[in-house]
């Protein structure tokens, strides 16, 4: 099943955006979420996740999408951690 199908179905069921569903999924898992946006409409949308609740089925279907690896880098890999720790910003 395509990556966003479960999130999209949940967003349609609750009348919310996919981003709001993902934020709500994190909130329901007791994850502290700090979304970043400079656009007022997106900031308002990010706060509008407390008037609905995902079902247990929706929660588990979204959780099942976890492939167990990052699309960017593995923060548990000692080599990656070493490279990141040794990065220096220069002018």
Short mmCIF file of the N, C-alpha and C atoms (twelve columns), coordinates in Angstrom:
data_MODEL
# 
_entry.id   MODEL 
# 
loop_
_atom_site.group_PDB 
_atom_site.id 
_atom_site.type_symbol 
_atom_site.label_atom_id 
_atom_site.label_alt_id 
_atom_site.label_comp_id 
_atom_site.label_asym_id 
_atom_site.label_seq_id 
_atom_site.Cartn_x 
_atom_site.Cartn_y 
_atom_site.Cartn_z 
_atom_site.pdbx_PDB_model_num 
ATOM 1   N N  . UNK A 1  0.843   -1.180 0.000  1 
ATOM 2   C CA . UNK A 1  0.000   0.000  0.000  1 
ATOM 3   C C  . UNK A 1  0.890   1.246  0.000  1 
ATOM 4   N N  . UNK A 2  0.586   2.246  -0.834 1 
ATOM 5   C CA . UNK A 2  1.414   3.457  -0.875 1 
ATOM 6   C C  . UNK A 2  1.552   4.098  0.500  1 
ATOM 7   N N  . UNK A 3  2.673   4.773  0.685  1 
ATOM 8   C CA . UNK A 3  3.045   5.316  1.991  1 
ATOM 9   C C  . UNK A 3  1.941   6.130  2.651  1 
ATOM 10  N N  . UNK A 4  1.314   7.038  1.949  1 
ATOM 11  C CA . UNK A 4  0.366   7.959  2.590  1 
ATOM 12  C C  . UNK A 4  -1.082  7.477  2.595  1 
ATOM 13  N N  . UNK A 5  -1.364  6.289  2.111  1 
ATOM 14  C CA . UNK A 5  -2.750  5.840  1.998  1 
ATOM 15  C C  . UNK A 5  -3.460  5.823  3.341  1 
ATOM 16  N N  . UNK A 6  -2.847  5.271  4.379  1 
ATOM 17  C CA . UNK A 6  -3.503  5.211  5.694  1 
ATOM 18  C C  . UNK A 6  -3.709  6.611  6.262  1 
ATOM 19  N N  . UNK A 7  -2.701  7.465  6.128  1 
ATOM 20  C CA . UNK A 7  -2.843  8.830  6.621  1 
ATOM 21  C C  . UNK A 7  -3.917  9.595  5.840  1 
ATOM 22  N N  . UNK A 8  -3.943  9.380  4.524  1 
ATOM 23  C CA . UNK A 8  -4.928  10.077 3.696  1 
ATOM 24  C C  . UNK A 8  -6.349  9.626  4.039  1 
ATOM 25  N N  . UNK A 9  -6.539  8.322  4.229  1 
ATOM 26  C CA . UNK A 9  -7.872  7.825  4.604  1 
ATOM 27  C C  . UNK A 9  -8.305  8.398  5.951  1 
ATOM 28  N N  . UNK A 10 -7.376  8.443  6.906  1 
ATOM 29  C CA . UNK A 10 -7.695  9.000  8.225  1 
ATOM 30  C C  . UNK A 10 -7.994  10.493 8.100  1 
ATOM 31  N N  . UNK A 11 -7.248  11.201 7.257  1 
ATOM 32  C CA . UNK A 11 -7.486  12.638 7.104  1 
ATOM 33  C C  . UNK A 11 -8.872  12.894 6.516  1 
ATOM 34  N N  . UNK A 12 -9.268  12.081 5.550  1 
ATOM 35  C CA . UNK A 12 -10.599 12.225 4.957  1 
ATOM 36  C C  . UNK A 12 -11.690 11.887 5.975  1 
ATOM 37  N N  . UNK A 13 -11.461 10.859 6.786  1 
ATOM 38  C CA . UNK A 13 -12.454 10.442 7.783  1 
ATOM 39  C C  . UNK A 13 -12.689 11.516 8.839  1 
ATOM 40  N N  . UNK A 14 -11.638 12.292 9.144  1 
ATOM 41  C CA . UNK A 14 -11.742 13.293 10.215 1 
ATOM 42  C C  . UNK A 14 -11.843 14.719 9.684  1 
ATOM 43  N N  . UNK A 15 -11.784 14.881 8.355  1 
ATOM 44  C CA . UNK A 15 -11.849 16.219 7.778  1 
ATOM 45  C C  . UNK A 15 -10.619 17.048 8.119  1 
ATOM 46  N N  . UNK A 16 -9.459  16.406 8.159  1 
ATOM 47  C CA . UNK A 16 -8.199  17.066 8.509  1 
ATOM 48  C C  . UNK A 16 -7.185  16.835 7.405  1 
ATOM 49  N N  . UNK A 17 -6.065  17.541 7.473  1 
ATOM 50  C CA . UNK A 17 -4.990  17.317 6.501  1 
ATOM 51  C C  . UNK A 17 -4.157  16.113 6.940  1 
ATOM 52  N N  . UNK A 18 -3.366  15.586 6.018  1 
ATOM 53  C CA . UNK A 18 -2.469  14.479 6.348  1 
ATOM 54  C C  . UNK A 18 -1.489  14.926 7.430  1 
ATOM 55  N N  . UNK A 19 -0.999  16.163 7.324  1 
ATOM 56  C CA . UNK A 19 -0.067  16.686 8.340  1 
ATOM 57  C C  . UNK A 19 -0.715  16.692 9.724  1 
ATOM 58  N N  . UNK A 20 -1.988  17.074 9.794  1 
ATOM 59  C CA . UNK A 20 -2.687  17.072 11.081 1 
ATOM 60  C C  . UNK A 20 -2.845  15.653 11.622 1 
ATOM 61  N N  . UNK A 21 -3.093  14.698 10.751 1 
ATOM 62  C CA . UNK A 21 -3.210  13.303 11.182 1 
ATOM 63  C C  . UNK A 21 -1.882  12.820 11.757 1 
ATOM 64  N N  . UNK A 22 -0.779  13.154 11.084 1 
ATOM 65  C CA . UNK A 22 0.536   12.743 11.583 1 
ATOM 66  C C  . UNK A 22 0.825   13.396 12.931 1 
ATOM 67  N N  . UNK A 23 0.522   14.686 13.061 1 
ATOM 68  C CA . UNK A 23 0.714   15.358 14.351 1 
ATOM 69  C C  . UNK A 23 -0.148  14.710 15.433 1 
ATOM 70  N N  . UNK A 24 -1.395  14.406 15.089 1 
ATOM 71  C CA . UNK A 24 -2.300  13.779 16.066 1 
ATOM 72  C C  . UNK A 24 -1.801  12.397 16.461 1 
ATOM 73  N N  . UNK A 25 -1.279  11.635 15.497 1 
ATOM 74  C CA . UNK A 25 -0.731  10.304 15.769 1 
ATOM 75  C C  . UNK A 25 0.398   10.411 16.790 1 
ATOM 76  N N  . UNK A 26 1.258   11.390 16.611 1 
ATOM 77  C CA . UNK A 26 2.360   11.595 17.557 1 
ATOM 78  C C  . UNK A 26 1.841   12.011 18.928 1 
ATOM 79  N N  . UNK A 27 0.886   12.931 18.967 1 
ATOM 80  C CA . UNK A 27 0.311   13.395 20.242 1 
ATOM 81  C C  . UNK A 27 -0.326  12.230 20.991 1 
ATOM 82  N N  . UNK A 28 -1.068  11.387 20.272 1 
ATOM 83  C CA . UNK A 28 -1.716  10.248 20.923 1 
ATOM 84  C C  . UNK A 28 -0.714  9.219  21.428 1 
ATOM 85  N N  . UNK A 29 0.503   9.251  20.909 1 
ATOM 86  C CA . UNK A 29 1.559   8.364  21.383 1 
ATOM 87  C C  . UNK A 29 2.380   9.036  22.483 1 
ATOM 88  N N  . UNK A 30 1.920   10.198 22.959 1 
ATOM 89  C CA . UNK A 30 2.600   10.973 24.005 1 
ATOM 90  C C  . UNK A 30 3.984   11.450 23.582 1 
ATOM 91  N N  . UNK A 31 4.136   11.722 22.297 1 
ATOM 92  C CA . UNK A 31 5.386   12.280 21.775 1 
ATOM 93  C C  . UNK A 31 5.237   13.801 21.773 1 
ATOM 94  N N  . UNK A 32 6.221   14.484 22.318 1 
ATOM 95  C CA . UNK A 32 6.208   15.944 22.294 1 
ATOM 96  C C  . UNK A 32 6.542   16.379 20.872 1 
ATOM 97  N N  . UNK A 33 5.661   17.163 20.287 1 
ATOM 98  C CA . UNK A 33 5.813   17.572 18.900 1 
ATOM 99  C C  . UNK A 33 6.042   19.077 18.840 1 
ATOM 100 N N  . UNK A 34 7.064   19.476 18.111 1 
ATOM 101 C CA . UNK A 34 7.342   20.899 17.911 1 
ATOM 102 C C  . UNK A 34 7.390   21.152 16.405 1 
ATOM 103 N N  . UNK A 35 6.212   21.350 15.795 1 
ATOM 104 C CA . UNK A 35 6.207   21.594 14.349 1 
ATOM 105 C C  . UNK A 35 6.753   22.984 14.048 1 
ATOM 106 N N  . UNK A 36 7.411   23.107 12.911 1 
ATOM 107 C CA . UNK A 36 8.000   24.377 12.503 1 
ATOM 108 C C  . UNK A 36 7.221   24.947 11.335 1 
ATOM 109 N N  . UNK A 37 6.864   26.192 11.467 1 
ATOM 110 C CA . UNK A 37 6.242   26.891 10.355 1 
ATOM 111 C C  . UNK A 37 6.368   28.388 10.588 1 
ATOM 112 N N  . UNK A 38 6.460   29.137 9.507  1 
ATOM 113 C CA . UNK A 38 6.466   30.593 9.597  1 
ATOM 114 C C  . UNK A 38 5.169   31.162 9.022  1 
ATOM 115 N N  . UNK A 39 4.359   30.280 8.462  1 
ATOM 116 C CA . UNK A 39 3.095   30.724 7.870  1 
ATOM 117 C C  . UNK A 39 1.976   30.636 8.897  1 
ATOM 118 N N  . UNK A 40 1.246   31.724 9.068  1 
ATOM 119 C CA . UNK A 40 0.180   31.791 10.070 1 
ATOM 120 C C  . UNK A 40 -0.872  30.709 9.858  1 
ATOM 121 N N  . UNK A 41 -1.230  30.441 8.601  1 
ATOM 122 C CA . UNK A 41 -2.261  29.429 8.341  1 
ATOM 123 C C  . UNK A 41 -1.778  28.036 8.738  1 
ATOM 124 N N  . UNK A 42 -0.511  27.734 8.506  1 
ATOM 125 C CA . UNK A 42 0.032   26.429 8.898  1 
ATOM 126 C C  . UNK A 42 0.155   26.329 10.423 1 
ATOM 127 N N  . UNK A 43 0.537   27.425 11.072 1 
ATOM 128 C CA . UNK A 43 0.622   27.405 12.540 1 
ATOM 129 C C  . UNK A 43 -0.755  27.109 13.138 1 
ATOM 130 N N  . UNK A 44 -1.771  27.744 12.602 1 
ATOM 131 C CA . UNK A 44 -3.134  27.498 13.085 1 
ATOM 132 C C  . UNK A 44 -3.533  26.052 12.835 1 
ATOM 133 N N  . UNK A 45 -3.196  25.529 11.656 1 
ATOM 134 C CA . UNK A 45 -3.504  24.134 11.324 1 
ATOM 135 C C  . UNK A 45 -2.794  23.175 12.283 1 
ATOM 136 N N  . UNK A 46 -1.547  23.488 12.629 1 
ATOM 137 C CA . UNK A 46 -0.785  22.629 13.535 1 
ATOM 138 C C  . UNK A 46 -1.413  22.548 14.925 1 
ATOM 139 N N  . UNK A 47 -2.057  23.633 15.361 1 
ATOM 140 C CA . UNK A 47 -2.717  23.626 16.667 1 
ATOM 141 C C  . UNK A 47 -4.082  22.939 16.622 1 
ATOM 142 N N  . UNK A 48 -4.641  22.798 15.440 1 
ATOM 143 C CA . UNK A 48 -5.996  22.262 15.293 1 
ATOM 144 C C  . UNK A 48 -5.997  20.736 15.203 1 
ATOM 145 N N  . UNK A 49 -5.358  20.091 16.189 1 
ATOM 146 C CA . UNK A 49 -5.291  18.626 16.205 1 
ATOM 147 C C  . UNK A 49 -5.866  18.040 17.493 1 
ATOM 148 N N  . UNK A 50 -6.521  18.873 18.282 1 
ATOM 149 C CA . UNK A 50 -7.025  18.402 19.573 1 
ATOM 150 C C  . UNK A 50 -8.537  18.198 19.596 1 
ATOM 151 N N  . UNK A 51 -9.181  18.348 18.442 1 
ATOM 152 C CA . UNK A 51 -10.637 18.180 18.390 1 
ATOM 153 C C  . UNK A 51 -11.055 16.868 17.730 1 
ATOM 154 N N  . UNK A 52 -10.098 15.955 17.565 1 
ATOM 155 C CA . UNK A 52 -10.421 14.632 17.027 1 
ATOM 156 C C  . UNK A 52 -9.432  13.630 17.603 1 
ATOM 157 N N  . UNK A 53 -9.789  12.366 17.488 1 
ATOM 158 C CA . UNK A 53 -8.914  11.300 17.977 1 
ATOM 159 C C  . UNK A 53 -8.883  10.185 16.936 1 
ATOM 160 N N  . UNK A 54 -7.686  9.692  16.670 1 
ATOM 161 C CA . UNK A 54 -7.556  8.570  15.743 1 
ATOM 162 C C  . UNK A 54 -8.027  7.292  16.430 1 
ATOM 163 N N  . UNK A 55 -8.639  6.413  15.673 1 
ATOM 164 C CA . UNK A 55 -9.098  5.137  16.223 1 
ATOM 165 C C  . UNK A 55 -7.894  4.231  16.475 1 
ATOM 166 N N  . UNK A 56 -8.091  3.191  17.254 1 
ATOM 167 C CA . UNK A 56 -7.022  2.224  17.492 1 
ATOM 168 C C  . UNK A 56 -6.545  1.616  16.175 1 
ATOM 169 N N  . UNK A 57 -7.491  1.341  15.272 1 
ATOM 170 C CA . UNK A 57 -7.134  0.773  13.970 1 
ATOM 171 C C  . UNK A 57 -6.276  1.755  13.167 1 
ATOM 172 N N  . UNK A 58 -6.673  3.021  13.134 1 
ATOM 173 C CA . UNK A 58 -5.888  4.031  12.421 1 
ATOM 174 C C  . UNK A 58 -4.496  4.164  13.030 1 
ATOM 175 N N  . UNK A 59 -4.422  4.170  14.358 1 
ATOM 176 C CA . UNK A 59 -3.127  4.281  15.042 1 
ATOM 177 C C  . UNK A 59 -2.216  3.121  14.653 1 
ATOM 178 N N  . UNK A 60 -2.737  1.893  14.668 1 
ATOM 179 C CA . UNK A 60 -1.880  0.748  14.367 1 
ATOM 180 C C  . UNK A 60 -1.501  0.668  12.896 1 
ATOM 181 N N  . UNK A 61 -2.407  1.062  12.010 1 
ATOM 182 C CA . UNK A 61 -2.072  1.039  10.579 1 
ATOM 183 C C  . UNK A 61 -0.958  2.041  10.259 1 
ATOM 184 N N  . UNK A 62 -1.027  3.207  10.871 1 
ATOM 185 C CA . UNK A 62 0.023   4.204  10.646 1 
ATOM 186 C C  . UNK A 62 1.337   3.734  11.272 1 
ATOM 187 N N  . UNK A 63 1.269   3.166  12.466 1 
ATOM 188 C CA . UNK A 63 2.483   2.666  13.131 1 
ATOM 189 C C  . UNK A 63 3.141   1.560  12.316 1 
ATOM 190 N N  . UNK A 64 2.351   0.772  11.622 1 
ATOM 191 C CA . UNK A 64 2.885   -0.341 10.833 1 
ATOM 192 C C  . UNK A 64 3.709   0.136  9.636  1 
ATOM 193 N N  . UNK A 65 3.602   1.422  9.297  1 
ATOM 194 C CA . UNK A 65 4.379   1.971  8.188  1 
ATOM 195 C C  . UNK A 65 5.855   2.140  8.554  1 
ATOM 196 N N  . UNK A 66 6.173   2.083  9.846  1 
ATOM 197 C CA . UNK A 66 7.557   2.260  10.293 1 
ATOM 198 C C  . UNK A 66 8.424   1.150  9.724  1 
ATOM 199 N N  . UNK A 67 9.385   1.528  8.891  1 
ATOM 200 C CA . UNK A 67 10.289  0.561  8.268  1 
ATOM 201 C C  . UNK A 67 11.490  0.260  9.155  1 
ATOM 202 N N  . UNK A 68 11.600  0.954  10.276 1 
ATOM 203 C CA . UNK A 68 12.706  0.712  11.193 1 
ATOM 204 C C  . UNK A 68 14.013  1.349  10.777 1 
ATOM 205 N N  . UNK A 69 13.968  2.218  9.772  1 
ATOM 206 C CA . UNK A 69 15.190  2.911  9.364  1 
ATOM 207 C C  . UNK A 69 14.834  4.310  8.879  1 
ATOM 208 N N  . UNK A 70 15.812  5.185  8.958  1 
ATOM 209 C CA . UNK A 70 15.619  6.567  8.549  1 
ATOM 210 C C  . UNK A 70 15.816  6.714  7.045  1 
ATOM 211 N N  . UNK A 71 15.095  7.636  6.459  1 
ATOM 212 C CA . UNK A 71 15.297  7.947  5.054  1 
ATOM 213 C C  . UNK A 71 16.511  8.856  4.861  1 
ATOM 214 N N  . UNK A 72 17.000  9.431  5.958  1 
ATOM 215 C CA . UNK A 72 18.085  10.406 5.879  1 
ATOM 216 C C  . UNK A 72 19.407  9.816  6.364  1 
ATOM 217 N N  . UNK A 73 19.451  9.438  7.629  1 
ATOM 218 C CA . UNK A 73 20.641  8.815  8.198  1 
ATOM 219 C C  . UNK A 73 20.240  8.084  9.461  1 
ATOM 220 N N  . UNK A 74 21.061  7.152  9.878  1 
ATOM 221 C CA . UNK A 74 20.779  6.364  11.068 1 
ATOM 222 C C  . UNK A 74 21.526  6.968  12.249 1 
ATOM 223 N N  . UNK A 75 20.801  7.640  13.130 1 
ATOM 224 C CA . UNK A 75 21.433  8.306  14.273 1 
ATOM 225 C C  . UNK A 75 21.997  7.306  15.291 1 
ATOM 226 N N  . UNK A 76 21.723  6.002  15.080 1 
ATOM 227 C CA . UNK A 76 22.283  4.979  15.970 1 
ATOM 228 C C  . UNK A 76 23.594  4.401  15.435 1 
ATOM 229 N N  . UNK A 77 23.940  4.741  14.210 1 
ATOM 230 C CA . UNK A 77 25.165  4.244  13.588 1 
ATOM 231 C C  . UNK A 77 26.355  5.037  14.130 1 
ATOM 232 N N  . UNK A 78 27.319  4.363  14.800 1 
ATOM 233 C CA . UNK A 78 28.454  5.074  15.392 1 
ATOM 234 C C  . UNK A 78 29.234  5.919  14.375 1 
ATOM 235 N N  . UNK A 79 29.375  5.446  13.140 1 
ATOM 236 C CA . UNK A 79 30.077  6.219  12.114 1 
ATOM 237 C C  . UNK A 79 29.360  7.520  11.794 1 
ATOM 238 N N  . UNK A 80 28.037  7.452  11.680 1 
ATOM 239 C CA . UNK A 80 27.241  8.650  11.392 1 
ATOM 240 C C  . UNK A 80 27.330  9.612  12.568 1 
ATOM 241 N N  . UNK A 81 27.203  9.092  13.778 1 
ATOM 242 C CA . UNK A 81 27.274  9.933  14.977 1 
ATOM 243 C C  . UNK A 81 28.628  10.633 15.047 1 
ATOM 244 N N  . UNK A 82 29.691  9.909  14.743 1 
ATOM 245 C CA . UNK A 82 31.042  10.491 14.768 1 
ATOM 246 C C  . UNK A 82 31.171  11.608 13.735 1 
ATOM 247 N N  . UNK A 83 30.698  11.353 12.511 1 
ATOM 248 C CA . UNK A 83 30.775  12.390 11.472 1 
ATOM 249 C C  . UNK A 83 29.976  13.624 11.859 1 
ATOM 250 N N  . UNK A 84 28.764  13.414 12.373 1 
ATOM 251 C CA . UNK A 84 27.941  14.553 12.777 1 
ATOM 252 C C  . UNK A 84 28.579  15.306 13.937 1 
ATOM 253 N N  . UNK A 85 29.147  14.558 14.879 1 
ATOM 254 C CA . UNK A 85 29.782  15.183 16.043 1 
ATOM 255 C C  . UNK A 85 31.022  15.965 15.698 1 
ATOM 256 N N  . UNK A 86 31.651  15.642 14.578 1 
ATOM 257 C CA . UNK A 86 32.876  16.326 14.173 1 
ATOM 258 C C  . UNK A 86 32.649  17.433 13.157 1 
ATOM 259 N N  . UNK A 87 31.411  17.654 12.767 1 
ATOM 260 C CA . UNK A 87 31.111  18.740 11.832 1 
ATOM 261 C C  . UNK A 87 31.360  20.085 12.501 1 
ATOM 262 N N  . UNK A 88 31.947  20.978 11.788 1 
ATOM 263 C CA . UNK A 88 32.193  22.333 12.300 1 
ATOM 264 C C  . UNK A 88 31.659  23.336 11.283 1 
ATOM 265 N N  . UNK A 89 30.980  24.327 11.789 1 
ATOM 266 C CA . UNK A 89 30.498  25.399 10.911 1 
ATOM 267 C C  . UNK A 89 31.636  26.395 10.709 1 
ATOM 268 N N  . UNK A 90 31.795  26.809 9.475  1 
ATOM 269 C CA . UNK A 90 32.832  27.806 9.182  1 
ATOM 270 C C  . UNK A 90 32.172  29.032 8.576  1 
ATOM 271 N N  . UNK A 91 32.848  30.141 8.683  1 
ATOM 272 C CA . UNK A 91 32.300  31.394 8.124  1 
ATOM 273 C C  . UNK A 91 32.456  31.437 6.653  1 
# 
